[in-house]
Coordinates of C-alpha atoms and ligand atoms in Angstrom, one line a residue:
M1 CA 23.6 -10.6 19.0
K2 CA 22.4 -13.2 16.6
M3 CA 23.1 -16.9 16.7
F4 CA 25.2 -18.6 14.0
I5 CA 23.8 -21.7 12.4
G6 CA 24.0 -23.3 8.9
G7 CA 26.8 -20.9 8.1
E8 CA 24.7 -17.8 8.7
W9 CA 23.8 -15.3 11.4
K10 CA 20.2 -15.9 12.4
D11 CA 17.8 -13.9 14.4
K12 CA 14.4 -14.8 15.9
S13 CA 11.5 -12.8 17.3
E14 CA 11.7 -14.7 20.6
K15 CA 14.7 -13.5 22.6
I16 CA 16.7 -14.3 25.8
D17 CA 17.9 -11.2 27.8
V18 CA 21.5 -11.4 28.8
L19 CA 21.7 -9.5 32.1
N20 CA 24.5 -7.9 34.0
P21 CA 24.4 -10.0 37.2
F22 CA 25.3 -7.0 39.4
D23 CA 22.5 -4.6 38.6
G24 CA 20.2 -6.7 36.4
S25 CA 20.6 -4.3 33.4
V26 CA 20.2 -5.9 29.9
V27 CA 23.7 -6.2 28.3
D28 CA 22.3 -7.6 25.1
T29 CA 19.7 -10.1 23.8
V30 CA 20.1 -13.4 21.9
P31 CA 17.6 -15.5 19.9
R32 CA 15.8 -18.2 21.7
G33 CA 16.5 -21.2 19.5
D34 CA 14.3 -24.2 19.3
A35 CA 14.3 -27.8 18.1
A36 CA 13.9 -26.8 14.5
D37 CA 17.0 -24.6 14.8
V38 CA 18.9 -27.5 16.3
D39 CA 18.0 -29.6 13.3
E40 CA 19.1 -26.9 10.9
A41 CA 22.3 -26.5 12.9
I42 CA 23.2 -30.2 12.8
A43 CA 22.5 -30.4 9.1
G44 CA 24.9 -27.5 8.5
A45 CA 27.5 -29.0 10.8
V46 CA 27.3 -32.4 9.0
R47 CA 28.3 -30.5 5.8
G48 CA 30.9 -28.6 7.8
A49 CA 32.4 -31.8 9.0
A50 CA 32.9 -33.0 5.4
I51 CA 34.7 -29.8 4.6
M52 CA 36.9 -29.9 7.7
R53 CA 37.9 -33.5 7.1
K54 CA 39.5 -32.5 3.9
I55 CA 41.4 -29.5 5.3
P56 CA 45.1 -30.3 5.8
A57 CA 46.5 -30.1 9.4
F58 CA 48.8 -27.2 8.4
D59 CA 45.8 -25.1 7.3
R60 CA 43.8 -26.0 10.4
A61 CA 46.8 -24.9 12.5
Q62 CA 47.1 -21.7 10.5
M63 CA 43.4 -20.8 11.1
L64 CA 43.6 -21.4 14.8
R65 CA 46.9 -19.5 15.1
K66 CA 45.3 -16.5 13.3
A67 CA 42.3 -16.7 15.6
A68 CA 44.5 -16.7 18.7
D69 CA 46.3 -13.6 17.4
L70 CA 42.9 -11.8 16.7
M71 CA 41.8 -12.8 20.2
L72 CA 44.9 -11.2 21.7
E73 CA 44.3 -8.0 19.6
Q74 CA 40.7 -7.9 20.9
Q75 CA 41.5 -9.0 24.5
E76 CA 40.2 -5.9 26.2
E77 CA 36.8 -6.1 24.4
L78 CA 36.6 -9.9 25.1
A79 CA 37.4 -9.2 28.8
K80 CA 34.6 -6.6 29.1
I81 CA 32.1 -9.0 27.5
V82 CA 33.1 -11.8 29.8
S83 CA 32.9 -9.6 32.9
S84 CA 29.6 -7.9 31.9
E85 CA 27.7 -11.0 31.3
E86 CA 29.3 -13.3 34.0
G87 CA 29.9 -10.9 36.9
K88 CA 33.6 -11.6 37.5
I89 CA 35.8 -8.6 38.1
L90 CA 37.5 -7.1 35.1
A91 CA 40.9 -8.3 36.2
E92 CA 39.6 -11.9 36.1
G93 CA 37.9 -11.2 32.8
R94 CA 41.3 -10.1 31.4
V95 CA 43.0 -13.2 32.6
E96 CA 40.2 -15.3 31.0
S97 CA 40.5 -13.6 27.6
V98 CA 44.3 -14.1 27.5
R99 CA 44.1 -17.7 28.6
A100 CA 41.4 -18.4 26.0
A101 CA 43.7 -17.2 23.3
E102 CA 46.4 -19.4 24.7
I103 CA 44.1 -22.4 24.4
I104 CA 43.4 -21.7 20.8
Q105 CA 47.2 -21.3 20.2
L106 CA 47.8 -24.7 22.0
S107 CA 45.1 -26.2 19.8
A108 CA 46.8 -24.9 16.7
E109 CA 49.9 -26.8 17.8
E110 CA 48.0 -30.0 18.4
A111 CA 46.4 -29.9 14.9
K112 CA 49.8 -31.0 13.6
R113 CA 50.3 -33.8 16.1
L114 CA 47.5 -36.2 15.1
R115 CA 49.5 -39.4 14.7
G116 CA 49.0 -43.1 14.7
E117 CA 51.4 -46.0 15.4
V118 CA 52.8 -49.0 13.5
L119 CA 51.8 -52.4 14.9
P120 CA 54.1 -55.4 14.8
L121 CA 51.4 -57.7 13.5
D122 CA 53.8 -60.5 12.8
G123 CA 54.0 -60.9 16.5
A124 CA 50.6 -62.7 16.4
P125 CA 50.6 -66.4 15.4
G126 CA 50.0 -66.9 11.7
S127 CA 50.4 -63.2 10.9
T128 CA 53.4 -63.3 8.6
G129 CA 53.1 -60.8 5.8
K130 CA 50.6 -58.6 7.6
F131 CA 51.5 -54.9 8.2
G132 CA 49.4 -52.8 10.5
F133 CA 49.1 -49.1 11.4
T134 CA 46.6 -46.8 13.0
I135 CA 45.3 -43.5 11.7
R136 CA 43.4 -40.9 13.6
V137 CA 40.2 -39.5 12.0
P138 CA 37.8 -36.7 13.2
C139 CA 34.7 -37.8 15.0
G140 CA 32.6 -35.5 12.6
V141 CA 30.2 -33.3 14.5
V142 CA 31.1 -32.3 18.0
A143 CA 28.5 -30.8 20.4
A144 CA 30.1 -28.4 23.0
V145 CA 27.8 -27.6 25.9
T146 CA 29.2 -25.1 28.2
P147 CA 28.5 -23.5 31.6
F148 CA 28.2 -19.8 32.6
N149 CA 31.3 -19.4 34.9
F150 CA 34.1 -19.3 32.3
P151 CA 32.0 -18.3 29.2
L152 CA 35.0 -17.9 26.9
H153 CA 37.8 -20.0 28.4
L154 CA 35.7 -23.2 28.6
V155 CA 34.2 -22.7 25.1
C156 CA 37.8 -22.5 23.8
H157 CA 38.7 -25.7 25.6
K158 CA 36.2 -27.4 23.3
V159 CA 36.1 -25.4 20.1
G160 CA 40.0 -25.3 19.7
P161 CA 40.6 -29.1 20.0
A162 CA 37.4 -29.9 17.9
L163 CA 38.7 -27.8 15.0
A164 CA 42.3 -28.9 15.5
G165 CA 41.0 -32.5 15.2
G166 CA 39.3 -31.7 11.9
N167 CA 35.7 -31.7 13.2
A168 CA 32.8 -29.3 12.9
V169 CA 31.6 -28.0 16.2
I170 CA 28.2 -26.9 17.5
V171 CA 28.5 -24.7 20.7
K172 CA 25.5 -24.4 23.0
P173 CA 26.6 -21.8 25.5
A174 CA 25.0 -21.2 28.9
S175 CA 21.9 -19.0 28.4
D176 CA 23.2 -16.5 31.0
T177 CA 26.5 -16.0 29.2
P178 CA 26.2 -16.5 25.4
L179 CA 27.9 -13.3 24.2
S180 CA 31.5 -14.2 24.5
A181 CA 30.9 -17.5 22.6
L182 CA 29.2 -15.5 19.8
K183 CA 32.1 -13.0 19.7
L184 CA 34.5 -16.0 19.4
V185 CA 32.5 -17.2 16.4
E186 CA 33.1 -13.8 14.7
I187 CA 36.8 -14.1 15.4
L188 CA 37.0 -17.7 14.1
L189 CA 35.2 -16.7 10.9
E190 CA 37.6 -13.8 10.4
A191 CA 40.5 -16.2 10.9
G192 CA 39.3 -18.4 8.0
V193 CA 37.3 -21.2 9.7
P194 CA 34.8 -22.5 7.2
P195 CA 31.3 -21.1 8.2
L196 CA 29.7 -24.5 8.3
A197 CA 32.4 -25.8 10.6
I198 CA 31.4 -23.5 13.5
T199 CA 27.9 -23.2 14.9
C200 CA 26.6 -21.4 18.0
I201 CA 23.0 -22.0 18.9
T202 CA 21.5 -20.0 21.7
G203 CA 18.4 -21.2 23.6
S204 CA 17.5 -22.9 26.9
G205 CA 19.4 -26.1 27.6
G206 CA 16.1 -27.9 28.4
Q207 CA 14.6 -26.9 25.0
V208 CA 17.6 -27.3 22.6
G209 CA 19.9 -29.5 24.7
D210 CA 18.0 -32.8 24.5
T211 CA 17.5 -32.5 20.7
L212 CA 21.2 -31.7 20.2
C213 CA 22.6 -34.3 22.5
G214 CA 20.2 -37.1 21.4
D215 CA 20.8 -36.7 17.7
K216 CA 22.7 -39.5 16.0
R217 CA 24.4 -37.1 13.6
V218 CA 26.3 -35.7 16.6
R219 CA 29.2 -38.1 17.2
K220 CA 30.8 -36.6 20.3
I221 CA 29.5 -34.5 23.2
S222 CA 31.8 -32.5 25.3
F223 CA 29.9 -31.1 28.3
T224 CA 31.0 -28.9 31.2
G225 CA 28.4 -28.1 33.9
S226 CA 26.6 -29.5 36.8
Y227 CA 26.4 -33.2 37.7
E228 CA 22.6 -33.3 37.3
V229 CA 22.7 -32.0 33.7
G230 CA 25.7 -34.1 32.9
D231 CA 24.0 -37.3 34.2
H232 CA 20.9 -36.4 32.1
I233 CA 23.0 -35.9 28.9
C234 CA 24.7 -39.2 29.4
R235 CA 21.3 -40.9 29.4
T236 CA 20.1 -39.1 26.3
A237 CA 23.3 -39.3 24.4
G238 CA 23.0 -43.0 23.3
M239 CA 26.0 -44.5 21.4
K240 CA 28.4 -41.6 21.1
K241 CA 31.6 -40.5 22.7
V242 CA 31.1 -38.3 25.8
T243 CA 33.4 -36.1 27.9
M244 CA 32.0 -34.9 31.2
E245 CA 33.6 -32.0 33.2
L246 CA 31.3 -31.7 36.3
G247 CA 31.3 -30.1 39.7
S248 CA 33.0 -30.6 43.0
N249 CA 33.4 -29.5 46.7
A250 CA 37.2 -29.3 46.7
P251 CA 39.0 -30.1 49.9
L252 CA 42.2 -28.5 51.3
I253 CA 44.2 -30.1 54.1
V254 CA 46.4 -27.9 56.2
M255 CA 49.1 -29.9 58.1
D256 CA 50.8 -28.6 61.3
D257 CA 54.0 -27.9 59.4
A258 CA 52.4 -25.7 56.7
D259 CA 53.5 -22.1 56.1
L260 CA 50.2 -20.7 57.5
Q261 CA 50.7 -17.2 56.0
K262 CA 51.0 -18.7 52.5
V263 CA 48.0 -21.0 53.1
A264 CA 45.9 -18.0 54.1
E265 CA 47.0 -15.9 51.2
V266 CA 46.3 -18.7 48.7
T267 CA 43.0 -19.6 50.3
A268 CA 41.8 -16.0 50.0
M269 CA 42.4 -16.3 46.3
T270 CA 41.4 -19.9 45.6
G271 CA 38.2 -19.9 47.7
F272 CA 36.8 -16.6 46.6
S273 CA 37.7 -15.7 43.0
N274 CA 34.7 -15.4 40.7
S275 CA 32.6 -15.3 43.9
G276 CA 33.5 -19.0 44.5
Q277 CA 31.9 -20.0 41.2
V278 CA 34.8 -22.1 40.0
C279 CA 34.5 -25.9 39.8
I280 CA 37.8 -26.3 41.7
S281 CA 37.1 -23.5 44.2
T282 CA 38.4 -24.4 47.7
Q283 CA 35.3 -25.3 49.7
R284 CA 36.2 -27.7 52.6
I285 CA 39.3 -26.9 54.7
Y286 CA 40.6 -29.5 57.1
V287 CA 43.0 -28.0 59.5
D288 CA 45.3 -29.8 62.0
D289 CA 43.9 -29.0 65.5
K290 CA 47.4 -27.8 66.6
V291 CA 47.4 -24.9 64.1
H292 CA 43.7 -24.2 63.8
D293 CA 43.6 -21.0 65.7
E294 CA 46.7 -19.5 64.1
F295 CA 45.5 -20.4 60.7
L296 CA 42.1 -18.7 61.3
S297 CA 43.8 -15.6 62.6
E298 CA 45.9 -15.5 59.4
L299 CA 42.9 -16.2 57.1
T300 CA 40.3 -13.8 58.6
P301 CA 41.9 -10.4 57.8
R302 CA 42.8 -11.6 54.2
V303 CA 39.2 -12.5 53.5
E304 CA 37.9 -9.4 55.2
A305 CA 40.0 -7.4 52.7
I306 CA 38.0 -8.7 49.7
T307 CA 35.9 -5.7 48.7
T308 CA 32.7 -6.5 46.9
G309 CA 30.5 -4.7 44.4
D310 CA 30.2 -3.7 40.8
Q311 CA 32.6 -6.1 38.9
L312 CA 33.4 -3.4 36.3
A313 CA 34.5 -0.8 38.9
D314 CA 38.1 -0.2 39.9
G315 CA 38.9 -1.5 43.3
T316 CA 36.3 -4.3 43.5
K317 CA 37.9 -7.6 44.4
M318 CA 34.8 -9.7 44.2
G319 CA 31.7 -9.3 42.1
P320 CA 28.2 -10.7 42.2
M321 CA 27.0 -14.2 41.8
I322 CA 25.5 -15.1 38.4
R323 CA 21.9 -14.8 39.6
E324 CA 20.2 -13.5 42.7
S325 CA 18.6 -16.9 43.2
D326 CA 22.1 -18.4 43.5
A327 CA 23.1 -15.8 46.0
A328 CA 19.9 -16.6 48.0
R329 CA 20.7 -20.3 47.9
V330 CA 24.3 -19.7 49.2
H331 CA 23.0 -17.4 51.9
E332 CA 20.4 -20.0 52.9
W333 CA 23.1 -22.8 53.2
I334 CA 25.3 -20.5 55.4
G335 CA 22.3 -19.8 57.7
E336 CA 21.5 -23.5 57.8
A337 CA 25.1 -24.4 58.8
V338 CA 25.0 -21.7 61.6
N339 CA 21.7 -23.0 62.9
A340 CA 23.2 -26.5 63.0
G341 CA 26.2 -25.4 65.1
A342 CA 28.8 -23.9 62.7
R343 CA 30.5 -20.7 63.8
L344 CA 30.2 -17.7 61.5
V345 CA 33.7 -16.1 61.6
I346 CA 33.1 -13.4 59.0
G347 CA 30.6 -12.5 56.2
G348 CA 27.4 -14.4 55.9
S349 CA 25.3 -11.5 54.6
R350 CA 23.8 -10.9 51.1
E351 CA 22.7 -7.8 49.2
G352 CA 21.0 -8.7 45.9
S353 CA 23.3 -11.1 44.0
V354 CA 26.4 -10.2 46.1
V355 CA 27.2 -12.5 49.0
Q356 CA 29.9 -11.3 51.4
P357 CA 33.0 -13.5 51.5
T358 CA 32.3 -15.9 54.3
I359 CA 34.3 -18.1 56.7
L360 CA 32.5 -20.8 58.7
D361 CA 34.4 -22.6 61.5
E362 CA 33.5 -25.9 63.3
V363 CA 31.7 -27.2 60.2
D364 CA 30.3 -30.7 60.4
P365 CA 31.2 -32.6 57.2
K366 CA 27.5 -33.7 57.1
M367 CA 26.3 -30.1 56.7
R368 CA 25.1 -29.2 53.2
I369 CA 27.7 -26.5 53.0
S370 CA 30.3 -29.2 53.1
C371 CA 28.9 -32.3 51.5
N372 CA 27.2 -30.6 48.5
E373 CA 28.8 -28.4 45.9
L374 CA 28.4 -24.8 47.2
F375 CA 29.6 -22.9 44.2
G376 CA 29.7 -19.6 46.2
P377 CA 32.1 -17.4 48.2
A378 CA 32.4 -19.3 51.4
V379 CA 34.8 -21.8 53.0
G380 CA 34.1 -24.2 55.8
I381 CA 36.7 -25.2 58.4
T382 CA 36.8 -28.6 60.1
R383 CA 39.6 -29.7 62.5
F384 CA 41.4 -33.1 62.4
T385 CA 44.1 -34.7 64.5
D386 CA 45.9 -37.1 62.1
I387 CA 46.4 -37.2 58.3
D388 CA 44.6 -40.5 57.9
A389 CA 41.4 -39.0 59.3
A390 CA 41.9 -35.9 57.1
I391 CA 42.3 -37.9 53.9
A392 CA 39.2 -40.0 54.9
Q393 CA 37.2 -36.8 55.2
A394 CA 38.6 -35.4 52.0
N395 CA 37.4 -38.6 50.3
D396 CA 34.0 -38.7 51.9
T397 CA 32.2 -37.1 48.9
D398 CA 30.8 -38.2 45.6
Y399 CA 33.1 -35.7 43.9
G400 CA 36.7 -35.8 43.0
L401 CA 37.9 -32.9 40.8
S402 CA 40.7 -31.1 42.7
A403 CA 42.3 -31.5 46.2
A404 CA 45.2 -29.8 47.9
I405 CA 47.5 -30.2 50.9
F406 CA 50.0 -27.8 52.5
T407 CA 52.8 -29.6 54.2
Q408 CA 56.7 -29.6 54.2
D409 CA 56.8 -33.4 54.7
L410 CA 57.4 -35.3 51.5
D411 CA 56.0 -38.6 52.8
R412 CA 52.7 -36.9 53.8
A413 CA 52.5 -35.2 50.4
M414 CA 53.0 -38.5 48.6
Q415 CA 50.4 -40.3 50.8
F416 CA 48.0 -37.5 49.9
A417 CA 48.7 -37.8 46.2
Q418 CA 48.2 -41.5 46.2
E419 CA 45.2 -41.8 48.5
V420 CA 43.0 -38.8 47.7
E421 CA 40.4 -39.6 45.1
S422 CA 40.8 -36.6 42.8
G423 CA 41.7 -35.9 39.2
N424 CA 43.9 -32.9 40.2
I425 CA 46.2 -32.9 43.2
H426 CA 48.1 -29.9 44.4
I427 CA 50.9 -29.9 46.9
N428 CA 51.5 -26.5 48.6
W429 CA 48.9 -24.6 46.6
G430 CA 45.1 -24.3 46.8
T431 CA 42.7 -26.5 44.8
Q432 CA 42.1 -23.8 42.2
W433 CA 45.1 -23.9 39.8
R434 CA 45.2 -25.0 36.2
A435 CA 47.6 -24.7 33.3
D436 CA 45.6 -25.1 30.1
L437 CA 48.0 -27.7 28.6
M438 CA 47.7 -30.1 31.5
P439 CA 45.3 -33.1 31.5
Y440 CA 42.3 -31.8 33.5
G441 CA 39.2 -33.7 34.6
G442 CA 37.5 -35.3 37.5
L443 CA 37.1 -38.7 39.1
K444 CA 33.9 -40.2 40.5
D445 CA 30.8 -37.8 40.0
S446 CA 33.1 -35.0 38.9
G447 CA 33.2 -36.5 35.4
M448 CA 35.0 -38.6 32.9
G449 CA 37.6 -37.8 30.2
K450 CA 40.2 -35.1 30.1
E451 CA 40.5 -31.6 28.7
G452 CA 43.7 -29.7 27.8
P453 CA 44.1 -29.4 24.0
S454 CA 46.3 -32.5 23.6
Y455 CA 44.0 -34.7 25.6
A456 CA 40.8 -33.2 24.2
V457 CA 41.9 -33.7 20.5
E458 CA 42.5 -37.4 21.5
E459 CA 38.9 -37.6 22.7
M460 CA 37.5 -35.7 19.7
T461 CA 39.1 -38.1 17.2
E462 CA 38.8 -41.8 16.6
T463 CA 41.4 -44.5 15.8
K464 CA 41.2 -46.6 12.7
M465 CA 43.2 -49.8 12.4
V466 CA 44.6 -50.5 8.9
V467 CA 45.9 -54.0 8.1
M468 CA 47.8 -54.6 4.9
H469 CA 47.8 -58.2 3.8
L470 CA 51.1 -58.4 1.9
K471 CA 52.3 -61.2 -0.3
S472 CA 54.2 -63.4 2.2
Ligands
LIG501 P1 24.4 -26.3 34.2 O1 24.7 -27.8 34.3 O2 23.2 -25.8 34.8 O3 24.5 -25.8 32.7 C1 25.5 -26.1 31.8 C2 25.1 -26.1 30.4 O4 24.2 -27.2 30.1 C3 24.3 -24.8 30.0 O5 24.7 -24.5 28.7 C4 22.9 -25.3 30.0 O6 22.0 -24.5 29.3 C5 23.0 -26.7 29.5 N1 21.9 -27.5 29.7 C6 20.9 -27.4 30.7 N2 20.0 -28.5 30.5 C7 20.4 -29.2 29.5 C8 19.9 -30.4 28.8 N3 18.8 -31.0 29.2 N4 20.6 -30.9 27.8 C9 21.8 -30.3 27.3 N5 22.3 -29.1 27.9 C10 21.6 -28.6 29.0 O7 25.7 -25.6 34.8 P2 26.0 -24.1 35.2 O8 26.0 -23.3 33.9 O9 25.2 -23.6 36.3 O10 27.6 -24.2 35.6 C11 27.9 -24.5 36.9 C12 28.3 -26.0 37.0 O11 29.4 -26.3 36.1 C13 28.9 -26.3 38.4 O12 28.5 -27.5 38.8 C14 30.4 -26.4 38.1 O13 31.1 -27.1 39.1 C15 30.5 -27.0 36.8 N6 31.7 -26.7 36.1 C16 32.6 -27.7 36.0 C17 33.9 -27.5 35.4 C18 34.9 -28.6 35.2 O14 35.8 -28.3 34.4 N7 34.7 -29.7 35.8 C19 34.3 -26.1 35.0 C20 33.2 -25.1 35.2 C21 32.0 -25.4 35.8 P3 21.2 -23.3 29.9 O15 22.2 -22.3 30.5 O16 20.4 -22.8 28.8 O17 20.3 -23.9 31.0

């Protein structure tokens, strides 16, 4: 595919191969953009922002609604693109394509809700005859930098709200998975989005990212990805608004009164879908010593039942990781934990980019598999004897994106909700759950700012205060 900059599809002789992570076959190629392309992209987007600023909310909503309809019509094609480039099983690709359309639909609704407030300025001393109100205005040019693991869904979480708020948006998709973002551009154009209002530049983050994020004409950066890249972008961004959706090593606490069958069922889903490559994937499991053995015997057969292989084949429950090097890293961390005293219950092997679903028991929280973000198909179990210790362990991390507890005790659930340092809290479900309309974002090193169209539109617009000095 070509990239879309300055309102036109543009090719280049230098290409990036987009590979199927399962077998390494080339799915397609995209141009390798460079700094000059970024400059052209931003210049086009500045003109696009001027066009978008003048488009009434009703028309912005109509465009987005039409795009959502087109996405639903083309959902099977979108699902296949997502699964082919990313490696998730087709069932997950289908869920992603439907949810992506829903985000664009939610954004259409939000386009009509940009509102300000009236301020009672006469409440300030000496302010008789003053009348004040706020108006919300677009930021202008929004840069959306996205990761590989939800190549359509997370792009929509940025593009939808940016357009709803009256901005022009420049997408820089992950180099491993740019195809679904480019397909989305085709759909947005068909839905009537002005060509200069949507840009998609392909190229390596290191080459095009700094130029894009450091440019003063970009007024807002919305980034989803690793802590390291997010931290780097914050330093290069300078004086502009920034939203950071970063990683985590999500904890799950299993109390002695939990429904262990349900915990096991949920954990087999929330720890292993997309090969564990989900920012809120369950990674650290703290289990009450009293129910440890029973929980493990419930969990093991359910994880054993996760069949692996070609993500596009019927019957596969878990596909490959994005790159063989990532699979090798996860395999290494598992081996390192076992050498340091963890017990391998199941899994632990690797073939190419596929890592077998793994359960490690007796994990020491200081092991890399626990204290760093694993981003792979393994969970580590650690015992505890009281809830205070479990909460302390859950909090003993730089991350804070999602955390979960299973208990029937309301007091324990509330203690967990209040004391655990995490942007998303789940009671009686796993860490991996999200409705696209909810405020979603992390604490601590998991980031800043919230996504979910209503919240993202807020972050992609600015408030102006208007004071009318009336005759008193
Ligand atoms: P990366 O941080 O490696 O990459 C994310 C994006 O940043 C890619 O588009 C990448 O481009 C780009 N990039 C790389 N270097 C720069 C730079 N110097 N300036 C600007 N952009 C740059 O993340 P991954 O794609 O590997 O995704 C996995 C990470 O994302 C995990 O940590 C995961 O937890 C996190 N994540 C967080 C979510 C959340 O909502 N909190 C949701 C999903 C994932 P390129 O691909 O070309 O290198």
